[in-house]
Coordinates of C-alpha atoms in Angstrom, one line a residue:
M1 CA -99.3 -70.2 -53.1
A2 CA -100.1 -73.5 -54.7
K3 CA -97.6 -76.3 -55.3
N4 CA -97.7 -75.7 -59.0
N5 CA -96.7 -72.1 -58.8
S6 CA -93.5 -70.4 -59.8
L7 CA -91.6 -71.2 -56.6
H8 CA -89.4 -74.3 -56.6
P9 CA -87.6 -75.7 -53.6
N10 CA -83.8 -75.5 -54.1
S11 CA -80.8 -75.9 -52.0
N12 CA -79.6 -72.9 -50.0
G13 CA -76.1 -74.3 -49.6
E14 CA -77.1 -76.1 -46.4
T15 CA -76.7 -79.9 -45.9
D16 CA -78.9 -82.1 -43.8
D17 CA -76.4 -82.0 -41.0
S18 CA -75.9 -78.2 -41.0
P19 CA -76.7 -76.4 -37.7
N20 CA -79.8 -74.7 -39.2
M21 CA -81.1 -77.9 -40.6
L22 CA -80.7 -79.7 -37.2
V23 CA -82.7 -76.9 -35.6
Y24 CA -85.4 -77.1 -38.3
R25 CA -85.7 -80.8 -38.0
K26 CA -86.1 -80.6 -34.2
M27 CA -88.8 -77.9 -34.6
E28 CA -90.6 -79.9 -37.2
D29 CA -90.6 -83.0 -35.0
V30 CA -92.4 -81.0 -32.3
I31 CA -94.8 -79.5 -34.9
A32 CA -95.6 -83.0 -36.2
R33 CA -96.4 -84.2 -32.6
M34 CA -98.6 -81.1 -32.2
Q35 CA -100.6 -82.1 -35.3
D36 CA -101.1 -85.7 -34.1
E37 CA -104.8 -86.6 -34.2
K38 CA -104.8 -88.3 -30.7
N39 CA -102.2 -86.5 -28.6
G40 CA -101.8 -83.3 -30.5
I41 CA -103.4 -79.9 -30.3
P42 CA -107.2 -80.0 -31.0
I43 CA -107.8 -78.2 -34.3
R44 CA -111.3 -76.9 -34.8
T45 CA -113.6 -74.7 -36.8
V46 CA -115.0 -71.7 -35.0
K47 CA -117.8 -69.4 -35.8
S48 CA -117.2 -65.6 -36.1
F49 CA -120.3 -63.6 -36.7
L50 CA -121.7 -64.7 -40.1
S51 CA -118.6 -66.7 -41.2
K52 CA -116.6 -69.7 -40.1
I53 CA -112.9 -69.9 -39.4
P54 CA -111.6 -73.3 -40.3
S55 CA -108.5 -75.3 -39.0
V56 CA -107.5 -73.1 -36.0
F57 CA -106.4 -73.4 -32.4
S58 CA -105.7 -70.9 -29.7
G59 CA -102.4 -69.6 -28.3
S60 CA -103.2 -71.0 -24.9
D61 CA -103.7 -74.4 -26.4
I62 CA -100.1 -74.3 -27.7
V63 CA -98.6 -73.2 -24.4
Q64 CA -100.5 -75.9 -22.4
W65 CA -99.5 -78.6 -24.9
L66 CA -95.8 -77.5 -24.6
L67 CA -96.0 -77.6 -20.8
K68 CA -97.5 -81.0 -20.8
N69 CA -95.6 -82.8 -23.6
L70 CA -92.1 -81.3 -23.5
C71 CA -91.6 -81.4 -19.7
I72 CA -91.4 -77.7 -19.5
E73 CA -92.1 -76.3 -16.0
D74 CA -91.9 -72.6 -16.7
Q75 CA -94.8 -71.0 -18.6
V76 CA -92.5 -68.2 -19.8
E77 CA -90.1 -70.7 -21.3
A78 CA -93.0 -72.5 -23.1
L79 CA -94.2 -69.1 -24.5
H80 CA -90.6 -68.3 -25.6
L81 CA -90.3 -71.6 -27.4
G82 CA -93.7 -71.2 -29.1
T83 CA -92.7 -67.6 -30.2
L84 CA -89.5 -69.0 -31.8
M85 CA -91.6 -71.5 -33.8
A86 CA -94.0 -68.8 -34.9
A87 CA -91.1 -66.6 -36.0
H88 CA -89.9 -69.4 -38.2
G89 CA -93.3 -69.7 -39.7
Y90 CA -94.4 -73.1 -38.5
F91 CA -97.7 -71.6 -37.3
F92 CA -99.1 -68.1 -37.6
P93 CA -101.9 -65.9 -36.2
I94 CA -104.8 -65.3 -38.5
S95 CA -105.9 -62.0 -37.1
D96 CA -102.7 -60.1 -37.7
H97 CA -99.2 -60.7 -39.1
V98 CA -97.1 -60.3 -36.0
L99 CA -95.3 -63.7 -35.7
T100 CA -95.3 -64.0 -32.0
L101 CA -97.2 -66.4 -29.7
K102 CA -99.7 -65.0 -27.2
D103 CA -101.0 -67.1 -24.2
D104 CA -104.6 -66.2 -24.8
G105 CA -107.5 -66.9 -27.1
T106 CA -105.8 -65.6 -30.2
F107 CA -106.4 -68.0 -33.1
Y108 CA -103.5 -69.6 -34.9
R109 CA -103.1 -72.0 -37.9
F110 CA -100.4 -74.5 -38.8
Q111 CA -98.3 -73.8 -41.9
T112 CA -98.3 -76.5 -44.6
P113 CA -95.0 -78.5 -44.8
Y114 CA -94.6 -77.2 -48.3
F115 CA -93.6 -73.8 -46.8
W116 CA -91.4 -75.1 -44.0
P117 CA -87.9 -73.5 -43.7
S118 CA -86.3 -76.9 -44.2
N119 CA -87.2 -76.8 -47.8
C120 CA -84.5 -74.1 -48.2
W121 CA -86.6 -71.6 -50.1
E122 CA -84.8 -68.9 -52.0
P123 CA -87.7 -66.7 -53.1
E124 CA -86.9 -64.0 -55.7
N125 CA -88.3 -60.6 -56.4
T126 CA -90.3 -62.0 -59.4
D127 CA -92.0 -64.5 -57.1
Y128 CA -93.0 -61.8 -54.7
A129 CA -94.2 -59.7 -57.6
V130 CA -96.4 -62.5 -58.8
Y131 CA -97.8 -63.0 -55.3
L132 CA -98.6 -59.3 -54.8
C133 CA -100.1 -59.0 -58.3
K134 CA -102.3 -62.1 -57.7
R135 CA -103.5 -60.5 -54.4
T136 CA -104.8 -57.5 -56.3
M137 CA -107.0 -59.8 -58.4
Q138 CA -108.6 -61.7 -55.4
N139 CA -111.0 -60.7 -52.7
K140 CA -110.0 -57.2 -52.0
A141 CA -111.9 -57.0 -48.7
R142 CA -110.1 -60.0 -47.3
L143 CA -106.7 -59.8 -49.1
E144 CA -106.2 -56.0 -49.5
L145 CA -102.5 -55.0 -49.7
A146 CA -101.0 -53.4 -46.7
D147 CA -99.3 -50.0 -47.2
Y148 CA -95.8 -51.5 -47.3
E149 CA -96.9 -54.2 -49.7
A150 CA -98.6 -51.7 -52.0
E151 CA -95.4 -49.6 -52.0
S152 CA -93.3 -52.8 -52.7
L153 CA -95.6 -53.7 -55.6
A154 CA -95.2 -50.3 -57.2
R155 CA -91.4 -50.5 -56.9
L156 CA -91.3 -54.0 -58.3
Q157 CA -93.5 -52.9 -61.2
R158 CA -91.0 -50.2 -62.0
A159 CA -88.0 -52.6 -61.6
F160 CA -89.6 -55.2 -63.8
A161 CA -91.3 -52.9 -66.3
R162 CA -90.0 -54.9 -69.3
K163 CA -91.4 -58.3 -68.2
W164 CA -94.4 -57.1 -66.1
E165 CA -96.8 -58.5 -68.7
F166 CA -95.3 -62.0 -68.1
I167 CA -95.5 -61.5 -64.3
F168 CA -99.2 -60.4 -64.7
M169 CA -100.0 -63.5 -66.8
Q170 CA -98.4 -65.8 -64.2
A171 CA -100.4 -64.1 -61.5
E172 CA -103.6 -64.4 -63.5
A173 CA -103.1 -68.1 -64.2
Q174 CA -102.5 -68.8 -60.4
A175 CA -105.6 -66.8 -59.5
K176 CA -107.7 -68.9 -61.9
V177 CA -106.4 -72.1 -60.4
D178 CA -107.2 -70.8 -56.9
K179 CA -110.7 -70.0 -57.9
K180 CA -111.4 -73.6 -58.8
R181 CA -110.6 -74.8 -55.2
D182 CA -113.1 -75.2 -52.5
K183 CA -113.9 -72.0 -50.6
I184 CA -112.6 -73.3 -47.3
E185 CA -109.5 -74.8 -48.8
R186 CA -108.8 -71.5 -50.7
K187 CA -109.1 -69.5 -47.5
I188 CA -106.6 -71.7 -45.7
L189 CA -104.1 -71.7 -48.6
D190 CA -104.4 -67.9 -48.9
S191 CA -103.5 -67.5 -45.2
Q192 CA -100.6 -69.9 -45.4
E193 CA -99.2 -68.3 -48.5
R194 CA -99.4 -64.8 -46.9
A195 CA -97.7 -66.2 -43.7
F196 CA -94.9 -67.6 -45.9
W197 CA -94.2 -64.1 -47.3
D198 CA -94.5 -62.6 -43.8
V199 CA -91.5 -64.8 -42.8
H200 CA -89.5 -64.9 -46.1
R201 CA -88.6 -61.8 -48.0
P202 CA -86.7 -62.1 -51.3
V203 CA -83.0 -61.1 -51.4
S204 CA -83.3 -58.0 -53.5
V205 CA -80.9 -56.9 -56.2
Y206 CA -83.0 -53.7 -56.5
G207 CA -82.6 -52.5 -53.0
L208 CA -86.2 -53.5 -52.0
Q209 CA -85.5 -55.9 -49.2
N210 CA -84.6 -53.3 -46.6
D211 CA -87.6 -51.2 -47.5
I212 CA -89.9 -54.2 -47.2
R213 CA -88.5 -55.3 -43.9
S214 CA -88.5 -51.8 -42.4
H215 CA -92.2 -51.4 -43.1
S216 CA -93.3 -55.0 -42.4
P217 CA -95.0 -55.4 -38.9
T218 CA -93.6 -58.9 -38.6
H219 CA -90.1 -57.6 -38.3
T220 CA -90.8 -54.8 -35.9
P221 CA -92.7 -56.2 -33.0
A222 CA -94.0 -53.5 -30.6
P223 CA -92.0 -53.5 -27.4
E224 CA -93.8 -53.7 -24.1
A225 CA -94.8 -50.2 -22.9
K226 CA -93.2 -49.1 -19.7
Q227 CA -93.5 -46.0 -17.6
P228 CA -90.5 -43.7 -18.1
T229 CA -88.6 -42.7 -15.0
E230 CA -88.3 -39.0 -13.9
E231 CA -84.7 -38.9 -15.3
E232 CA -85.8 -40.3 -18.6
L233 CA -88.6 -37.7 -18.9
R234 CA -86.1 -34.9 -18.2
D235 CA -83.8 -36.3 -20.9
Q236 CA -86.7 -36.4 -23.3
I237 CA -87.7 -32.8 -22.6
K238 CA -84.1 -31.7 -22.9
F239 CA -83.8 -33.5 -26.3
G240 CA -87.1 -32.0 -27.5
Q241 CA -86.0 -28.5 -26.5
A242 CA -82.7 -29.0 -28.4
Q243 CA -84.5 -30.1 -31.5
L244 CA -86.7 -27.0 -31.3
D245 CA -83.7 -24.8 -31.0
R246 CA -81.9 -26.4 -34.0
H247 CA -81.3 -24.1 -36.9
R248 CA -83.0 -25.6 -40.0
L249 CA -82.8 -24.5 -43.6
K250 CA -85.0 -25.3 -46.6
M251 CA -83.4 -27.4 -49.3
S252 CA -84.0 -24.5 -51.8
K253 CA -81.8 -22.2 -49.6
V254 CA -79.1 -24.9 -49.2
A255 CA -79.1 -25.4 -53.0
E256 CA -78.8 -21.6 -53.6
S257 CA -75.9 -21.4 -51.1
L258 CA -74.2 -24.3 -52.8
L259 CA -74.6 -22.7 -56.3
S260 CA -73.3 -19.4 -54.9
Y261 CA -70.3 -21.1 -53.4
T262 CA -69.5 -23.0 -56.6
E263 CA -69.8 -19.8 -58.7
Q264 CA -67.6 -17.9 -56.3
Y265 CA -64.8 -20.4 -56.2
S266 CA -65.0 -21.7 -59.8
D267 CA -62.2 -19.2 -60.9
Y268 CA -59.9 -20.8 -58.4
D269 CA -60.4 -24.4 -59.5
P270 CA -57.7 -25.3 -62.0
F271 CA -60.0 -27.9 -63.6
L272 CA -62.9 -25.6 -64.1
C273 CA -60.9 -22.5 -65.1
T274 CA -57.5 -22.6 -66.8
P275 CA -55.1 -20.9 -64.4
D276 CA -52.2 -18.6 -65.2
P277 CA -49.5 -19.5 -66.0
S278 CA -50.5 -23.2 -66.2
N279 CA -52.3 -26.0 -64.4
P280 CA -49.8 -27.7 -62.1
W281 CA -52.0 -30.9 -61.9
I282 CA -51.5 -31.4 -65.7
S283 CA -48.3 -29.7 -66.7
D284 CA -46.2 -30.5 -63.5
D285 CA -45.3 -26.8 -63.5
T286 CA -45.4 -25.6 -59.9
T287 CA -45.3 -21.9 -60.7
L288 CA -48.9 -21.5 -59.6
W289 CA -48.3 -23.0 -56.2
E290 CA -45.1 -20.9 -55.8
M291 CA -47.1 -17.7 -56.6
E292 CA -49.8 -18.7 -54.0
A293 CA -47.1 -19.1 -51.3
S294 CA -45.1 -16.0 -52.2
K295 CA -44.9 -12.9 -50.1
E296 CA -46.3 -10.9 -53.1
P297 CA -49.9 -12.0 -53.6
G298 CA -51.6 -11.6 -56.9
Q299 CA -54.9 -9.9 -57.6
T300 CA -56.9 -13.1 -57.5
R301 CA -55.3 -14.1 -54.2
V302 CA -56.1 -10.7 -52.7
R303 CA -59.7 -10.8 -54.1
R304 CA -60.1 -14.2 -52.4
W305 CA -59.6 -12.6 -49.0
G306 CA -63.0 -10.9 -49.5
F307 CA -64.8 -14.3 -49.6
G308 CA -64.6 -14.7 -45.8
I309 CA -62.5 -14.4 -42.7
D310 CA -61.2 -18.0 -43.1
E311 CA -59.5 -17.0 -46.4
V312 CA -57.7 -14.2 -44.6
L313 CA -56.6 -16.4 -41.7
K314 CA -55.3 -19.3 -43.7
D315 CA -53.1 -17.0 -46.0
Q316 CA -49.9 -15.9 -44.3
V317 CA -49.8 -12.5 -46.1
G318 CA -53.6 -12.1 -45.5
R319 CA -53.0 -12.5 -41.7
E320 CA -50.1 -10.0 -41.8
Q321 CA -52.3 -7.4 -43.6
F322 CA -55.2 -8.1 -41.3
L323 CA -52.9 -7.7 -38.3
K324 CA -51.5 -4.4 -39.6
F325 CA -55.0 -3.0 -40.1
L326 CA -56.0 -4.0 -36.5
E327 CA -52.8 -2.5 -35.1
S328 CA -53.7 0.8 -36.9
E329 CA -57.0 0.7 -34.9
F330 CA -55.3 -0.4 -31.7
S331 CA -57.3 -3.6 -31.5
S332 CA -54.9 -6.3 -32.6
E333 CA -55.2 -8.3 -29.3
N334 CA -58.0 -10.5 -30.6
L335 CA -56.1 -11.7 -33.6
R336 CA -52.9 -12.1 -31.7
F337 CA -54.8 -14.2 -29.1
W338 CA -56.4 -16.3 -31.8
L339 CA -53.0 -16.9 -33.6
A340 CA -51.3 -17.8 -30.2
V341 CA -53.9 -20.4 -29.5
Q342 CA -53.5 -21.9 -33.0
E343 CA -49.8 -22.1 -32.5
L344 CA -50.3 -23.7 -29.1
K345 CA -52.1 -26.6 -30.7
K346 CA -49.0 -27.5 -32.7
R347 CA -46.5 -27.3 -29.8
P348 CA -44.8 -30.4 -28.3
I349 CA -46.8 -31.6 -25.3
R350 CA -43.9 -30.9 -22.9
E351 CA -44.0 -27.1 -23.8
V352 CA -47.8 -26.8 -23.6
P353 CA -48.2 -26.1 -19.8
T354 CA -45.7 -23.2 -19.9
R355 CA -47.2 -21.7 -23.1
V356 CA -50.8 -22.0 -21.7
Q357 CA -49.7 -20.0 -18.6
E358 CA -48.0 -17.3 -20.9
I359 CA -51.1 -16.9 -23.0
W360 CA -53.3 -16.7 -19.9
E361 CA -51.1 -14.0 -18.3
E362 CA -50.9 -12.0 -21.6
F363 CA -54.6 -12.0 -22.6
L364 CA -56.9 -13.2 -19.9
A365 CA -55.4 -12.7 -16.4
S366 CA -56.4 -9.8 -14.2
G367 CA -54.4 -6.8 -15.4
A368 CA -53.2 -8.5 -18.6
P369 CA -51.2 -6.2 -20.9
S370 CA -53.3 -7.3 -24.0
A371 CA -56.7 -8.1 -22.3
I372 CA -59.4 -9.5 -24.6
N373 CA -63.1 -9.2 -24.1
V374 CA -64.8 -12.7 -23.6
D375 CA -68.2 -13.6 -22.2
S376 CA -68.5 -14.9 -18.6
K377 CA -69.3 -18.5 -19.8
S378 CA -66.2 -18.8 -21.9
Y379 CA -64.0 -17.1 -19.2
D380 CA -65.3 -19.5 -16.5
K381 CA -64.7 -22.6 -18.8
T382 CA -61.2 -21.4 -19.6
T383 CA -60.4 -20.7 -16.0
Q384 CA -61.4 -24.3 -15.2
N385 CA -59.4 -25.7 -18.2
I386 CA -56.1 -24.1 -17.3
K387 CA -56.0 -26.0 -14.0
D388 CA -55.2 -29.0 -16.2
P389 CA -53.5 -27.3 -19.1
G390 CA -53.8 -28.8 -22.5
R391 CA -53.6 -27.8 -26.2
Y392 CA -57.3 -27.1 -26.2
A393 CA -57.6 -25.2 -22.9
F394 CA -58.6 -21.9 -24.7
E395 CA -61.0 -23.5 -27.2
D396 CA -64.1 -21.8 -25.9
A397 CA -62.4 -18.4 -25.6
Q398 CA -60.9 -18.8 -29.1
E399 CA -64.3 -19.6 -30.6
H400 CA -65.8 -16.5 -29.0
I401 CA -63.0 -14.2 -30.2
Y402 CA -63.3 -15.8 -33.7
K403 CA -67.0 -14.8 -33.8
L404 CA -66.2 -11.3 -32.7
M405 CA -63.6 -10.8 -35.4
K406 CA -65.9 -12.3 -38.1
S407 CA -68.8 -10.0 -37.2
D408 CA -66.8 -6.8 -36.5
S409 CA -63.1 -6.6 -37.3
Y410 CA -63.1 -8.5 -40.6
S411 CA -66.0 -6.6 -42.1
R412 CA -64.2 -3.3 -41.3
F413 CA -61.0 -4.7 -42.8
I414 CA -62.7 -5.5 -46.1
R415 CA -64.3 -2.1 -46.3
S416 CA -61.1 -0.3 -45.3
S417 CA -59.0 1.8 -47.6
A418 CA -56.0 -0.3 -46.9
Y419 CA -57.6 -3.5 -48.4
Q420 CA -59.2 -1.6 -51.3
E421 CA -55.9 0.1 -52.2
L422 CA -54.1 -3.3 -52.0
L423 CA -56.8 -4.8 -54.3
Q424 CA -56.6 -2.0 -56.8
A425 CA -52.8 -2.0 -56.8
K426 CA -52.8 -5.7 -57.7
K427 CA -55.3 -5.2 -60.4
K428 CA -53.1 -2.5 -62.1
K429 CA -50.1 -4.7 -61.7
S430 CA -51.9 -7.6 -63.4
K431 CA -53.0 -5.4 -66.3
N432 CA -49.4 -4.1 -66.8
L433 CA -48.1 -7.7 -67.0
F434 CA -50.4 -8.3 -70.0

């Protein structure tokens, strides 16, 4: 990025005595000393195969200079300080875009003061778009866009579709100016501009910033690899097995289920289908709610019991009819146990221990008068829970009984003559009313 480009230094709301500015000034004083011709870090041009790499120095040069000139005794501390400076963009590696300092022969280059953080840059998405667009016009072998940059360019192009021609013209003009420069100078400026964008990302009003940062290698430094412990390996295996056992559905199946659910319940939504006699949410007439709570359920209410066992259990009359059916088959203990546990959850805490014991003796204890059939795992868990009785002591057993009723008792109830007669009777009554 040249000095005559579209970016202009402007205030970021920070004064010269702000905490950030004080830190920047201290860092820049150290950087200025590093670049001193006599006592600074030796900057050189190195040969690499058939090309030359100008104005570089090694990471070990920085560490040694910090140890010598800043009275630092610990090499780790010197490396940490150098990494902080690299993270702020005062110097950068030329081989990759991970802004960390390595104490080896990795080559680094100083950033031009024009791009220092103290200038309070506030780059925008348009600036980033111009930069990426210009990159596509230059040497593709050397300045090819990374995957996250190409994706960002595509999104920016969609976001700025109306003024993309103007952005392209700006990028083209900057590319022409860059071509007039000396080859070495252009190579250095290209690397410095790219390093600037590695550090600074535009604050996006289009939701791009998080996407750029999440894909940029500069913001996700690879952690040091370490050998996992035996316990960690066990946890990983357990987690993997749990993921394999998870029940997954295709989105098409989920969409079908959602559509089916919506169609099934549309007649019961007063905003989608005009209820009879009136919509209480609009007319303030509560007759509909009174009918739903009455002991004499209407045809639509009875028909709703056939949607699922939850519709039966949450309707008082539905529970009574379901219980009558089960009593006729001499298998009402499951529903009575389920209802007793539901009632237990609403009890005052002082009554809970006594009620827990009563439920245990009636349904689960050895020789219980209304013994229920639960699996060994649920029974053992419940046996453990009642030693410290609480409202949810029977949670496992209740869930097991619920599944049994859902798969067996409920389906028999819906197919039974008792339910069908009730449904037909309500239909005839509804017709007679009209």
